[in-house]
Every structure is written in structure tokens, then in C-alpha cells.
Coordinates of C-alpha atoms in Angstrom, one line a residue:
Chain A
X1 CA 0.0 0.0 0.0
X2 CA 2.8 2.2 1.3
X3 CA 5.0 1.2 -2.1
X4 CA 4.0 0.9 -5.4
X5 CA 7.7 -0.3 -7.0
X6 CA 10.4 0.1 -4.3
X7 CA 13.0 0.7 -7.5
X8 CA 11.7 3.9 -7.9
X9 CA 10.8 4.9 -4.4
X10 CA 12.9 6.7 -2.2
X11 CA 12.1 8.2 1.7
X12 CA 12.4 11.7 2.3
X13 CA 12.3 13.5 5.9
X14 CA 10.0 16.7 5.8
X15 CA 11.5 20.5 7.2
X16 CA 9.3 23.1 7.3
X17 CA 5.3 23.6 8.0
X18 CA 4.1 24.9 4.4
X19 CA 2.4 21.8 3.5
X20 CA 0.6 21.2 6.7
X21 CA -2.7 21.6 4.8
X22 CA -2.4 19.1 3.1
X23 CA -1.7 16.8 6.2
X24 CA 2.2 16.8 5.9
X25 CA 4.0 17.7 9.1
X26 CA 7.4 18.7 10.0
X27 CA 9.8 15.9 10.5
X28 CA 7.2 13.8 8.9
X29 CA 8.5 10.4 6.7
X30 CA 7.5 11.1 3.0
X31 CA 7.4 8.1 0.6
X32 CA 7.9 9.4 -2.9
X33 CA 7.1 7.4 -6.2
X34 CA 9.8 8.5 -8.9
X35 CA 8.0 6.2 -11.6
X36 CA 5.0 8.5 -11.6
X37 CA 4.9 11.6 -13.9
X38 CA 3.7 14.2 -11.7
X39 CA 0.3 15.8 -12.8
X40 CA -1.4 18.8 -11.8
X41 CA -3.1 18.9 -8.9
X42 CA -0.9 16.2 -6.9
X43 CA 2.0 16.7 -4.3
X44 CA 5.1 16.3 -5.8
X45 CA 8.6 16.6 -4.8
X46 CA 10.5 18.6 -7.1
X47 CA 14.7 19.9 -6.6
X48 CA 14.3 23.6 -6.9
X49 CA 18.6 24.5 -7.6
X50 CA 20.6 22.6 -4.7
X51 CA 17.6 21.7 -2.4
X52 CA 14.2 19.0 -2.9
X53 CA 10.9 20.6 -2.1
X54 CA 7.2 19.1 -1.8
X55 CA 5.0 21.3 -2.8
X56 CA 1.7 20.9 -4.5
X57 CA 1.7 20.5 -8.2
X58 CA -1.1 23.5 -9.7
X59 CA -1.4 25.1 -13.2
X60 CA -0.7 28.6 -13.3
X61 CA -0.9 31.4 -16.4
X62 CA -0.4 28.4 -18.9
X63 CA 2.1 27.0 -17.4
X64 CA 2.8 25.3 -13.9
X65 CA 3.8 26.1 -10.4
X66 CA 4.3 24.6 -6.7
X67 CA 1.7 25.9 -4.1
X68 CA 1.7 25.4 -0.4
X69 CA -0.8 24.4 1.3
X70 CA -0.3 27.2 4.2
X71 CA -1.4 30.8 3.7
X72 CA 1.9 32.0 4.9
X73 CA 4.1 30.5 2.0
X74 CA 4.0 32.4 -2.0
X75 CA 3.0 30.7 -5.0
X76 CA 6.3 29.2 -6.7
X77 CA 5.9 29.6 -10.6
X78 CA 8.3 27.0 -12.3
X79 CA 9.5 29.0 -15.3
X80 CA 10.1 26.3 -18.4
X81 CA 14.1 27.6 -18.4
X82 CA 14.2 27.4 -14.3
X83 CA 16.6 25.3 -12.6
X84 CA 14.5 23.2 -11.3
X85 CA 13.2 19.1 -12.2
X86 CA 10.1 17.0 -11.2
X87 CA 11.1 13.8 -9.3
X88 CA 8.3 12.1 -8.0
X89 CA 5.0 11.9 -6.7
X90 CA 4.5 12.2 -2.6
X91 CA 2.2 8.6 -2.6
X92 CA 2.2 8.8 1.7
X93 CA 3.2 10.4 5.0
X94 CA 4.5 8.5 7.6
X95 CA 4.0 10.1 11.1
X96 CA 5.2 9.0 15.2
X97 CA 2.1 8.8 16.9
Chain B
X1 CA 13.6 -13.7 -34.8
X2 CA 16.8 -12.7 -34.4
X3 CA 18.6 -12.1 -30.8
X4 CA 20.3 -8.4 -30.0
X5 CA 22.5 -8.2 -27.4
X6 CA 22.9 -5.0 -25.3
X7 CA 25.2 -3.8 -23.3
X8 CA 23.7 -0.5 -20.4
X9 CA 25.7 0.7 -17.6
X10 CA 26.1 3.7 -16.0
X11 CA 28.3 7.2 -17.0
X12 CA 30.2 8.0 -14.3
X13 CA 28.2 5.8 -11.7
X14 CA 29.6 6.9 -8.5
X15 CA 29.5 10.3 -9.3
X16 CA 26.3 9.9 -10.4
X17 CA 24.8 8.5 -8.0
X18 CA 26.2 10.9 -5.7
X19 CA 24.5 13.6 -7.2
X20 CA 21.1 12.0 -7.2
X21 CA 20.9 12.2 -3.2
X22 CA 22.3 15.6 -2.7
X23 CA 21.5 18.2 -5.7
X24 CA 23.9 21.1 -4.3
X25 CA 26.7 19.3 -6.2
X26 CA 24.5 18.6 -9.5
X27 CA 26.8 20.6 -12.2
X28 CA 29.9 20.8 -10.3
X29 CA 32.9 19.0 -10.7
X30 CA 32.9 16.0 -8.4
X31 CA 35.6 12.8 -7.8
X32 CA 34.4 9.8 -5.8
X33 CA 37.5 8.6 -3.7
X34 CA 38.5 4.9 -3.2
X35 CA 39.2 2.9 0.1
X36 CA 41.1 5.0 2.5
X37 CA 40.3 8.0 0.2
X38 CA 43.4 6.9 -2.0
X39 CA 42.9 7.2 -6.0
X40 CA 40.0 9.0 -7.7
X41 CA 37.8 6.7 -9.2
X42 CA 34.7 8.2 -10.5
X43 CA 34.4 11.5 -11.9
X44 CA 31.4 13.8 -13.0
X45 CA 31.4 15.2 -16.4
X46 CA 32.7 18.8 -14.9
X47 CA 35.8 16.7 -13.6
X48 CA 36.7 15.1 -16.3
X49 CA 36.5 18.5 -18.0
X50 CA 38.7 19.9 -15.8
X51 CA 41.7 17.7 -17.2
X52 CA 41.6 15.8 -13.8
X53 CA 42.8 11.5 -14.8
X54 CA 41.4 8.3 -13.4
X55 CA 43.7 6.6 -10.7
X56 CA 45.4 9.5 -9.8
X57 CA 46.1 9.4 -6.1
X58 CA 44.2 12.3 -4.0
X59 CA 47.2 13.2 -2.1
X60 CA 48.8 14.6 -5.6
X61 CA 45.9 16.5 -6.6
X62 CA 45.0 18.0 -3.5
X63 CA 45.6 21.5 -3.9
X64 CA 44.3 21.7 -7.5
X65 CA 41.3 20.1 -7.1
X66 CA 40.9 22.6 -4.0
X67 CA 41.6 25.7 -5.9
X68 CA 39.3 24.5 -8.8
X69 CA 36.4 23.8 -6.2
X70 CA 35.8 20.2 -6.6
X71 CA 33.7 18.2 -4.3
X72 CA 35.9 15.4 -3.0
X73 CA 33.9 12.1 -1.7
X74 CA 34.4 9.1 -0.3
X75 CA 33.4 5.8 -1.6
X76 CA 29.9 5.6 -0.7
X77 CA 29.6 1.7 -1.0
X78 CA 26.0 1.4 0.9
X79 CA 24.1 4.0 -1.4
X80 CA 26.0 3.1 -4.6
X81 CA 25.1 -0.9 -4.5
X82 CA 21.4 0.2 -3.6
X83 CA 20.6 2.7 -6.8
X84 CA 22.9 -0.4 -8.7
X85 CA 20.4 -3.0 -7.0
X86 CA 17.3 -0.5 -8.6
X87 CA 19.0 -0.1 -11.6
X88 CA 19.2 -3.6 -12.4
X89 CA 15.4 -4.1 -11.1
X90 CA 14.3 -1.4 -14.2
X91 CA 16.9 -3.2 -16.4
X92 CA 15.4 -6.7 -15.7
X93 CA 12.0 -5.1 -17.0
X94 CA 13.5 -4.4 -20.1
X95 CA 15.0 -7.4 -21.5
X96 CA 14.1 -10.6 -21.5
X97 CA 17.1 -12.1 -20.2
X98 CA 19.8 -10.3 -17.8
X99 CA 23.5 -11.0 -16.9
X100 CA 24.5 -8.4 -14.2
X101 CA 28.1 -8.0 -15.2
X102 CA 29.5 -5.2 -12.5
X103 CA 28.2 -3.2 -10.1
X104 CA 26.8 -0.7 -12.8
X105 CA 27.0 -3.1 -15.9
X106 CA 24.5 -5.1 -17.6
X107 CA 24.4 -7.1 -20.5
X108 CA 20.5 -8.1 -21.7
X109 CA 19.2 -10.2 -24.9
X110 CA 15.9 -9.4 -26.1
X111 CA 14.7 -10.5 -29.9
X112 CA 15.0 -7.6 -32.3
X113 CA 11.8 -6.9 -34.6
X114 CA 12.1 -8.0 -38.5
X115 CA 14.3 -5.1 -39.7
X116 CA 13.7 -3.0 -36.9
X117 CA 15.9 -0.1 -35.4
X118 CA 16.3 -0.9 -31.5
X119 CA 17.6 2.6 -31.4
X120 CA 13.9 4.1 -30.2
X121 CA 13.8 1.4 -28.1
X122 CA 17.3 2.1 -26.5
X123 CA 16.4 6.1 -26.1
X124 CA 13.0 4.9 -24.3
X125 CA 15.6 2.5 -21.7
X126 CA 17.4 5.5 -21.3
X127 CA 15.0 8.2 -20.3
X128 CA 13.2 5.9 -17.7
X129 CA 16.0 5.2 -15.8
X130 CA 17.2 8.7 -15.9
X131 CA 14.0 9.6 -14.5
X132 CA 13.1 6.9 -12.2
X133 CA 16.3 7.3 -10.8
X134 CA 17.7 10.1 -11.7
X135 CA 21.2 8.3 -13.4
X136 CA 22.1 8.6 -16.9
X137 CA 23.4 5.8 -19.0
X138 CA 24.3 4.4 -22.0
X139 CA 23.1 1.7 -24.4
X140 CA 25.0 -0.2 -26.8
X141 CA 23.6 -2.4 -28.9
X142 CA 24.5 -5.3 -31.1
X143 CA 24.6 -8.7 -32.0
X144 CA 27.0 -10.0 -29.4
X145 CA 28.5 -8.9 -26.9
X146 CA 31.7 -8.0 -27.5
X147 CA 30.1 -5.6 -30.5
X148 CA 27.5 -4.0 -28.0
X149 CA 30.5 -3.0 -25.8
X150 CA 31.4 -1.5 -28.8
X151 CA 28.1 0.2 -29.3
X152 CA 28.1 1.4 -26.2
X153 CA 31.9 2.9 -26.2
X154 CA 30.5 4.8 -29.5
X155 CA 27.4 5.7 -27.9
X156 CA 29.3 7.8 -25.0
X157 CA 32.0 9.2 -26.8
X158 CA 29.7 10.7 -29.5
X159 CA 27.6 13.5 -27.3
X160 CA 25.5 13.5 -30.8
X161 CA 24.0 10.2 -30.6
X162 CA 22.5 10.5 -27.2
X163 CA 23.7 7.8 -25.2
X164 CA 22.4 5.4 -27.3
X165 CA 23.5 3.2 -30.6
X166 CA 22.4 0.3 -32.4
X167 CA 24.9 -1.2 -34.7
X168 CA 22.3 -2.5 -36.9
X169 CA 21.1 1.3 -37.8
X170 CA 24.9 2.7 -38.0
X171 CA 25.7 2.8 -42.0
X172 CA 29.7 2.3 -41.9
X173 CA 30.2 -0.4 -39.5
X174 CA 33.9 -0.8 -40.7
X175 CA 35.0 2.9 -40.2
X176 CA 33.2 2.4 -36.6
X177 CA 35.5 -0.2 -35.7
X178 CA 38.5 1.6 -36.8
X179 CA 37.9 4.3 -34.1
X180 CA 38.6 1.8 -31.9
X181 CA 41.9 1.1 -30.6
X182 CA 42.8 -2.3 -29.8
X183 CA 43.5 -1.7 -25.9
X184 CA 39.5 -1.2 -26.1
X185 CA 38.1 -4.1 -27.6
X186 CA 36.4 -6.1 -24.5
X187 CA 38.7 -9.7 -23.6
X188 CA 42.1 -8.2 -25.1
X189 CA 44.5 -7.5 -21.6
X190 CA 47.5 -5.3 -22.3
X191 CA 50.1 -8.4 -22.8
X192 CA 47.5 -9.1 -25.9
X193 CA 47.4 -5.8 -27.4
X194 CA 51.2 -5.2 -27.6
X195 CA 51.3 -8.4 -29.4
X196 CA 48.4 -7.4 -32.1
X197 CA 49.9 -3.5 -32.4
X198 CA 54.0 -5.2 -33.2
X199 CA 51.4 -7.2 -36.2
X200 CA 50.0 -3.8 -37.3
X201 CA 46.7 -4.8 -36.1
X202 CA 45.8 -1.7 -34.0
X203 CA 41.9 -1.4 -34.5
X204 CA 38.9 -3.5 -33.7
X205 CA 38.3 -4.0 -37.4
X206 CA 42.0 -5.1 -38.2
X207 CA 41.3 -7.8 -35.4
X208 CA 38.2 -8.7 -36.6
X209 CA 40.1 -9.3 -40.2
X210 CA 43.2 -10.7 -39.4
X211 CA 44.0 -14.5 -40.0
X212 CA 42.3 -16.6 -37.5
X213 CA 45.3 -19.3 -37.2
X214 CA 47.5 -16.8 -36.5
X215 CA 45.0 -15.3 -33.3
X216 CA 44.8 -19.0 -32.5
X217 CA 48.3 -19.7 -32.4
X218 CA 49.0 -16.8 -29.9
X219 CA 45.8 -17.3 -27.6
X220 CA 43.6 -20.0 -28.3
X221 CA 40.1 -21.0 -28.7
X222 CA 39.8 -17.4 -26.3
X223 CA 41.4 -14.8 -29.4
X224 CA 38.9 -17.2 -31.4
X225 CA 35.8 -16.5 -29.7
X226 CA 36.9 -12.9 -29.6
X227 CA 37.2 -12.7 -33.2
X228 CA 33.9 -14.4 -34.1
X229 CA 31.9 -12.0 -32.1
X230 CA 33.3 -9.1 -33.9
X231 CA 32.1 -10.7 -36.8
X232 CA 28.7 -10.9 -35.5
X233 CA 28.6 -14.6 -34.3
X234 CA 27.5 -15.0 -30.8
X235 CA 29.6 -17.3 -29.1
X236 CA 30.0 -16.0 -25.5
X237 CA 26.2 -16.8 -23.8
X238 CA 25.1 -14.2 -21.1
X239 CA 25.3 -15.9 -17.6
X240 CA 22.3 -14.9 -16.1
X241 CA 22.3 -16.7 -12.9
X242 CA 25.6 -16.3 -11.3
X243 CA 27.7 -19.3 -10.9
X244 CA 28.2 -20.4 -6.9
X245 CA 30.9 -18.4 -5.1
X246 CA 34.1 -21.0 -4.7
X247 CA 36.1 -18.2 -2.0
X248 CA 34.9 -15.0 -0.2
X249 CA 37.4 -12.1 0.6
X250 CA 37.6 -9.3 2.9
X251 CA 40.4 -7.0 2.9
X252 CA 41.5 -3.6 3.3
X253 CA 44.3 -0.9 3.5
X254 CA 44.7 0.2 7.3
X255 CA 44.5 3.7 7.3
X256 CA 47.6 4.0 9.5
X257 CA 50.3 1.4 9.9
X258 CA 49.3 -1.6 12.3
X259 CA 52.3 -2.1 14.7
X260 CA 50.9 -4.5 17.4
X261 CA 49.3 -7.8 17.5
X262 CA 46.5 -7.0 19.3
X263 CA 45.4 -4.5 16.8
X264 CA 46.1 -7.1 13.9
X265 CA 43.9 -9.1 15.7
X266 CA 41.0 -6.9 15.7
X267 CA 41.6 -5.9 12.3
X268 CA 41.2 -10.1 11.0
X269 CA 38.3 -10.1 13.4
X270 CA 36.6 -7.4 11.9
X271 CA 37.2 -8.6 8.5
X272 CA 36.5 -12.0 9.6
X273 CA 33.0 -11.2 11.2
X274 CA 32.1 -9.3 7.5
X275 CA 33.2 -12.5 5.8
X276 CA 31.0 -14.3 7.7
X277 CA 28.0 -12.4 7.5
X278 CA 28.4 -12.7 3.4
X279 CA 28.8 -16.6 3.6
X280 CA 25.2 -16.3 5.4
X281 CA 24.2 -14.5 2.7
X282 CA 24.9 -16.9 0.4
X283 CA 23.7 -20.1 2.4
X284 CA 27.4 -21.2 2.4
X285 CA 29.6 -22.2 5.2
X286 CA 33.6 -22.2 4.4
X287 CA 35.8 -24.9 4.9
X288 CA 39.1 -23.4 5.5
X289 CA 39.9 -20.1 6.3
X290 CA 43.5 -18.3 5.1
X291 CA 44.3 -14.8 6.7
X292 CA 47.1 -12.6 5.1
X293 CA 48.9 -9.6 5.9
X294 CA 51.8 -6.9 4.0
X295 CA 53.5 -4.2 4.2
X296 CA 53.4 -1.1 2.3
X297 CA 54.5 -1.9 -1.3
X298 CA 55.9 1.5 -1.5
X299 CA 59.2 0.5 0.4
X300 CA 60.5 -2.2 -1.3
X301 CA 63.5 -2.7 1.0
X302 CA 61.3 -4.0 3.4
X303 CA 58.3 -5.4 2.3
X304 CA 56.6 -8.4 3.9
X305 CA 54.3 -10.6 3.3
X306 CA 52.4 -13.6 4.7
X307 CA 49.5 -15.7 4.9
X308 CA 48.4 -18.7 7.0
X309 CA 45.6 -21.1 6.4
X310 CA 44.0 -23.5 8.9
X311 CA 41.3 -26.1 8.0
X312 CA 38.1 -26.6 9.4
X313 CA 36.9 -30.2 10.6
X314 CA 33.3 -29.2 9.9
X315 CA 32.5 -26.5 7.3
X316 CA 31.0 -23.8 9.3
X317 CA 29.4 -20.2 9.0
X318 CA 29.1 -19.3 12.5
X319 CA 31.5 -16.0 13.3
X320 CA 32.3 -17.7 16.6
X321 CA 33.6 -21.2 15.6
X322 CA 35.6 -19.3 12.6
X323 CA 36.8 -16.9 15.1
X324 CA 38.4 -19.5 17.6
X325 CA 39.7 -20.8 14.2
X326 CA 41.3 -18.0 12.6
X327 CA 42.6 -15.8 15.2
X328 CA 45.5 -18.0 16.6
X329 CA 47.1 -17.1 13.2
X330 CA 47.2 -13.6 13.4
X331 CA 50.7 -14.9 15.6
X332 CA 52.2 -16.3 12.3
X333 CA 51.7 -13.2 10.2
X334 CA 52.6 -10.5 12.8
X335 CA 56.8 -9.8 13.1
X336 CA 57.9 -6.8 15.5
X337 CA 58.6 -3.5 13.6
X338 CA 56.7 -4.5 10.6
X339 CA 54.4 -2.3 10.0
X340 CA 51.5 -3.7 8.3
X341 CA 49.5 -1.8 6.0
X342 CA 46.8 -4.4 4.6
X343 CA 45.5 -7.4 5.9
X344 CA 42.8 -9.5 5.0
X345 CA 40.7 -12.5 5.2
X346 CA 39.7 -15.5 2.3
X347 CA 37.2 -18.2 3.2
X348 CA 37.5 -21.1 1.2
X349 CA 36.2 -24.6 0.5
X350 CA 32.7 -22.9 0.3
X351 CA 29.7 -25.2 0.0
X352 CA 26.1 -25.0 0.4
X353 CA 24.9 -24.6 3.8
X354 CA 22.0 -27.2 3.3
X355 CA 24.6 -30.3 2.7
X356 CA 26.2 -30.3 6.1
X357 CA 28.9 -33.7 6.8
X358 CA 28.7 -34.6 10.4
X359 CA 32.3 -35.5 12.1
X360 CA 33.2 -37.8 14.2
X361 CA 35.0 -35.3 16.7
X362 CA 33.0 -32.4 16.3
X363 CA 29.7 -34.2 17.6
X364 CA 27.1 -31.2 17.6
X365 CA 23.3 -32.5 18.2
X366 CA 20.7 -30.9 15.2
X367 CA 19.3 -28.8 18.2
X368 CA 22.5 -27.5 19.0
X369 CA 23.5 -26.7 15.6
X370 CA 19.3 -25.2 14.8
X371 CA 20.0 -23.1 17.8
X372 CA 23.5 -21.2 16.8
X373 CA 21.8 -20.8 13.3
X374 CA 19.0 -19.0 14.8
X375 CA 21.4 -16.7 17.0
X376 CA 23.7 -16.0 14.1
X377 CA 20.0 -15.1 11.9
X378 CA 19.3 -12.5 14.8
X379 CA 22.7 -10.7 14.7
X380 CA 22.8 -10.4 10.6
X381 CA 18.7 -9.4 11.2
X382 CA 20.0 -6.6 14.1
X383 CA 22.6 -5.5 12.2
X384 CA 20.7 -5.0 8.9
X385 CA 17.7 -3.6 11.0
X386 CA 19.8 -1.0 12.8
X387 CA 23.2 -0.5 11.0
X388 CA 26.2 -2.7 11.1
X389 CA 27.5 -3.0 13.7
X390 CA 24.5 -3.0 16.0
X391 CA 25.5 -6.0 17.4
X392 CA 29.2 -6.6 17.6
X393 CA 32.0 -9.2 18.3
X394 CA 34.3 -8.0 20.9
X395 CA 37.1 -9.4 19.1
X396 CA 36.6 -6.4 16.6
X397 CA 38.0 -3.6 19.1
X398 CA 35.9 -0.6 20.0
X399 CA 37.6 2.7 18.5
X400 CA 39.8 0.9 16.1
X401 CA 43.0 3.6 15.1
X402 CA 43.4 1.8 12.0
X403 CA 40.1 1.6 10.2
X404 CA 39.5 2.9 7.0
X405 CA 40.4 6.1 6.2
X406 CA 36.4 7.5 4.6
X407 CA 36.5 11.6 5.9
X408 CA 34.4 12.7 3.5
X409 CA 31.8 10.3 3.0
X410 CA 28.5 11.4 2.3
X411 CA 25.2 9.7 3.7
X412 CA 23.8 6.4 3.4
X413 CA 20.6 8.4 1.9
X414 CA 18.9 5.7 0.4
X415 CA 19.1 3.0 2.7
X416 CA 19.4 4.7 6.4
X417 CA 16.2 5.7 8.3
X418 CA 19.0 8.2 10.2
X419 CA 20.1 9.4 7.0
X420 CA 17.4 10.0 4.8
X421 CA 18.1 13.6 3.3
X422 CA 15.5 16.5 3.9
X423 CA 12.1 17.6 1.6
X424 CA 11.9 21.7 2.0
X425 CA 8.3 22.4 2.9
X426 CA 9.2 26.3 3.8

């Protein structure tokens, strides 16, 4: 359930509150599927220059961006030139009880 | 139908892989160190443009690689035999029969379509792994293998086909060969290649041509073989399952020189316990067990070198029985004012671990011998579960001085709860 094709999955360790909207907590477990083409509309982990991000996946102006699902956190449009890459979709959180 | 062989493995594989769990290096120039952070032995693209050889020892290239800001790292075995383990899980997918030839190095057959161009097919390979998991390699393919090595040499060295070539689709098959040299041809060591360049033949299409008695005469049925796959006959079969390991090794450089026994000792044990924990692995148990040791091969003058070898009277694969057996000999190898910079341990005689022979004077009861299998099954299950070294023999030492020099190692990010790296959600 957790894993879909453990060749392609990799763990992550979340910092930061910006996605705790969408039920994804600091120092929450992440399991990411890197076989899965990200679409709009799902949370993706993307590496935005030297660091990975999860944001929500959203189409913006024609073209795409990462939103946060905390009021606090900006809009991040993904120019088509940025230094940035899609690498998987978030498939589950793993929390401590 | 007619078979294609191919031939995928990974540019730069360390490096890569490297850069797949921490991005801040992606585009800078990176070398991958090798045990005790000695040679370079994987370099990134940026590296390699930097002028910067393979082999060359760190200690010489210090203060350029410092002023040129490369990252220095060393070898990360845990993270690069898991994305290898995933890369051969996509590759397995793709073919229809696998040999895994190194740790980043696959051959695969599959049938090739009437007349078809395996090229599309190659470029589709490519761009899943690269996105699954995030490494690039390259595809050569042909109709053996010593021609999809080829393939694949072409493939990288030409940034205009992509990564990928199919020998079938490539128009001047003869001029390809010609680019390459005889030192590259897969199966020809450097004894063989002096031998071909003093007969002129100095090209993978000059071997392929030359008279096959004469190959014969120089290096039998082997030169043969060679020669026949270059012209296109398949005559060396991929080994998919891999043949039952005959010996196990574990050795290493010390990262400074060992000077007392008790330290050799803990040095065998530690090797020893590792040794082990592979034999378990491989549902084998080891039927003699031969130690060694040497000196720095860097002063001649006074080099040593020695090994001992004791016998088992019942094959075993329990640390503790092949401790009690191979620690005595540490004694044999160590000499006062010898300062011993490798040692190491070979388990031999291996054989299943299903087919035990009883002995007359080693009488162990099934329940006995049930009951150390299920303790030794709990340590390798600890130690897997929680690291290595979890659980530990106390033969090994605590803060061992000489232990493998790794100071820039990066983490174990793929397959160490502790170390996964960090998702931004700021």
C-alpha cells in the first residue's frame, strides 16, 4: 500500500510547515514514487537548484507552479528555463504517533 | 527472430549517484574517492573536463582540485550498490534475459523486430532510468556482446547520438570499428594488445580481419571466440544466474600502519565477522579459512608478506567457531617492527549450507547446531535492521585507530532511516 515499485521509491524527511494543509507535518516520513509523472493537482517533490521541495503541483498562467498548502508560503511559478526538475509523486506520509 | 544483445551501464556511476541524493553538487565537478580515500575513481562530467585522470592518487591533486572547487567524496559503498540494485530491477524489465556484469554493468538479450531499429527502443531505456532514478546511462547495442560494448563505447563518446546506438542502424560499421583502438576491444588485456599493435593490427576492425590461425596460435580458442563475435557470431552466452561463489574475501588498507598484534587481531576479526555475515548470505559455510597480511609496497627494501591457512573439521558459517579458528594465526603473520598496512581474510572450501557432513570429533546434536543458526540469523537481522554494527563481536576492538580512512563520506541516503536527506516544505 505504502510502495507501489520500491525501484523507484525513495524516503524523504520533511522541514518546514508549508504543507501542513495538506496533512504533511514537519519531520514527517515522505514516501515518494519516482515512476510516476507528476500531474497537476498532486503533491510532488521537485529539486528547486541545490535543495528537494514538496509542494503541491497546480497550473498557473499556462504554465505550472508549486503551491503550499499554508497561507503564509508564495505561489512558486516553475518557469520552463528554471533550474528546477520534477522527481516524483509524494504517494504517503509516515508520522510517530 | 533474431537475438540483440545490449550492453547499459552507467556514466560515471559513483559520481552519479552521488549527485542523485544531494543536488547542491548537480553541475559541479565531483571525484568519488576509493578505500582510504586513495585514488580517484569516479568523476562527473565537470571533472573530467577539468583535465583531472582516473587513478590519480588524492594526495597529488589536492591543492588543484581545491583551488578548482571540486567536491571530494568518499566511496559511498551502501548507497551506490542500492541505486545499482534498482538499476538492475528497471533493467530486468526491459530485456528478457539479464547477466548483471559489474556493479553498474548489464548485458541483456531481447529478440529484435524483423528489420527493426532498436535505437527508439534504446532512447525509451534510457530516459526511464534517468527519471526513475535520476542516473544517466548508456546503451549499446549489437549482435553480441563484444560488439554491444562497442556500441556502447561509440554511444558515449559521440555527445550526438545521445547515449544510445544500435549497430544494426549505423551505415559504416567498418570505419566504426577503426575508431577503436585495440586496448578497447572487451577480452584483449595489455600483454595481448602489444602483441596485435607489433602485427600492425591496432583497431577492432584489423582484429576482426586478421587470420584466424595466426589469433589461434597466440591465444587460443579465447582470441577465437573474440574474433567471431566481432564478426557478429555470438559465441560468449550471457550468464544470467551467477555461478556459486568457490572463495569470499575481505580486505583492506589500514589507514595508519598496524604495529601491534592486538590491533592485527582486531583488524582479522573485523574482516572476519564481515566475511562471515556474506557466507550467510549466500547459504554457504567455508571450509578453510587463510588470513594474510603486508607491508606497504611502496618500500620495497622491506616489504613483507604472509599468509596462513587452517582447515576446518566441519565446514561452518558461525562467526564464533571461525573466530576461535582463525585468530590464533594472526601470531604467524605479525613480526615486531613490521608495519602492516593491509591485511585481509579468504574463506574457502565454500559449500552450500544445506549439505552439512557430520564429524566424528566435532559431535554437535541438530538442536544444537538449529539453535547457533538461529542466534547467528538474529545478529545479521540486528545488524541490517539498525546498522552494522549493532550488534558486535568484541574481538573487533571498540575505536579501532586503523580503520579505513572514509572523511568525506557522504550519507547512506537511500538506505538509512537516520540518513534519509530532507524535503523543504518552507
Amino acid at each position: 500500500m505504502l510502495v507501489r515499485d520500491p525501484g523507484c521509491t525513495v524516503l524523504l524527511r520533511v522541514g518546514g510547515v508549508s504543507m501542513q494543509g495538506a496533512g504533511i507535518g514537519d519531520g514527517d516520513l515522505l514516501v515518494v514514487d519516482c515512476g510516476l509523472e507528476p500531474r497537476p493537482g498532486q503533491v510532488v517533490v521537485a529539486r528547486l537548484g541545490d535543495g528537494f521541495t514538496v509542494k503541491r503541483l497546480v497550473r498557473w498562467r499556462g504554465g505550472l507552479a508549486l503551491a503550499a498548502a499554508h497561507p503564509a508560503y508564495p505561489l512558486l511559478p516553475l518557469p520552463a528555463d528554471g533550474d528546477h526538475q520534477l522527481l516524483g509523486v509524494a504517494r504517503c506520509v509516515i508520522r510517530r504517533c | 527472430m533474431v537475438l540483440a544483445t545490449v550492453l547499459i551501464d552507467g556514466n560515471n556511476f559513483y559520481a552519479s549517484c552521488e549527485a542523485v541524493v544531494d543536488p547542491a553538487v548537480i553541475g559541479r565537478p565531483l571525484v568519488v574517492l576509493s578505500n582510504n580515500d586513495g585514488c580517484i575513481v569516479s568523476r562527473s562530467a565537470e571533472a573530467r573536463a577539468l583535465g583531472i585522470a582516473m587513478g590519480t592518487p588524492y594526495f597529488k591533486v589536492r591543492a588543484q582540485l581545491e583551488r578548482h572547487g571540486v567536491v571530494v567524496r568518499s566511496s559511498n559503498y551502501a548507497l551506490y550498490a542500492d541505486m545499482s540494485q534498482r538499476l538492475m530491477s528497471t533493467l530486468e524489465r526491459w530485456v528478457e534475459d539479464l547477466e548483471i556484469y559489474s556493479i553498474d554493468e548489464a548485458f541483456g538479450l531481447l529478440h529484435r523486430p524483423a528489420g527493426g531499429d532498436l535505437g527508439d527502443w534504446g532512447r525509451a531505456l534510457r530516459r526511464q532510468v534517468l527519471c526513475h532514478l535520476g542516473l544517466p546511462v548508456a546503451v549499446g547495442i549489437a549482435g553480441t556482446k563484444v560488439l554491444a560494448k562497442i556500441a556502447n563505447r561509440a554511444a558515449k563518446v559521440d555527445p550526438a547520438r545521445g547515449g544510445v546506438l544500435d549497430l544494426a542502424a549505423v551505415a559504416d560499421v567498418e570505419a566504426l570499428l577503426e575508431t577503436i583502438a585495440i586496448e578497447d576491444v572487451w577480452g584483449i588485456g595489455r600483454r595481448l594488445a602489444r602483441w596485435c599493435r607489433l602485427r600492425g593490427v591496432a583497431h577492432a576492425r584489423a582484429l576482426r580481419d586478421m587470420p584466424a590461425g595466426e589469433l589461434r596460435r597466440q591465444c587460443g580458442v579465447v582470441g577465437l571466440r573474440l574474433q567471431q563475435e566481432l564478426q557478429g557470431h555470438a559465441c560468449l552466452p550471457l550468464i544470467s544466474v551467477a555461478p556459486a561463489k568457490q572463495e569470499t574475501c575481505v580486505s583492506r588498507s589500514f589507514s595508519e600502519p598496524v604495529q601491534s598484534l592486538a590491533q592485527l587481531r582486531e583488524a582479522l576479526a573485523t574482516y572476519l565477522v564481515r566475511a562471515a555475515e556474506k557466507l550467510r548470505q549466500q547459504r554457504q559455510r567455508a571450509g578453510a579459512i587463510t588470513v594474510f597480511a603486508r607491508t606497504s609496497p611502496f618500500a620495497p627494501a622491506s616489504f613483507y608478506s604472509a599468509s596462513a591457512t587452517v582447515t576446518l573439521p566441519l565446514a561452518s558459517n558461525d562467526t564464533a567457531v571461525l573466530l576461535a579458528a582463525a585468530l590464533p594465526l594472526a601470531e604467524r603473520l605479525f613480526r615486531p617492527h613490521r608495519a602492516l598496512a593491509k591485511a585481509g581474510v579468504l574463506l574457502q572450501q565454500l559449500q552450500p549450507d544445506d549439505l552439512l557432513q557430520h564429524h566424528l570429533l566435532v559431535p554437535t546434536t541438530p538442536e544444537q547446531q538449529r539453535r547457533r543458526e538461529r542466534l547467528m540469523a538474529v545478529i545479521d537481522g540486528l545488524n541490517r535492521r539498525y546498522g552494522r554494527g549493532a550488534v558486535q563481536w568484541a574481538a573487533c576492538g571498540l575505536q579501532p585507530a586503523w580503520a579505513m580512512r572514509r572523511s568525506r563520506l557522504s550519507r547512506a541516503a537511500t538506505t538509512c532511516l537516520a540518513q534519509i536527506p530532507r524535503v523543504l516544505a518552507r
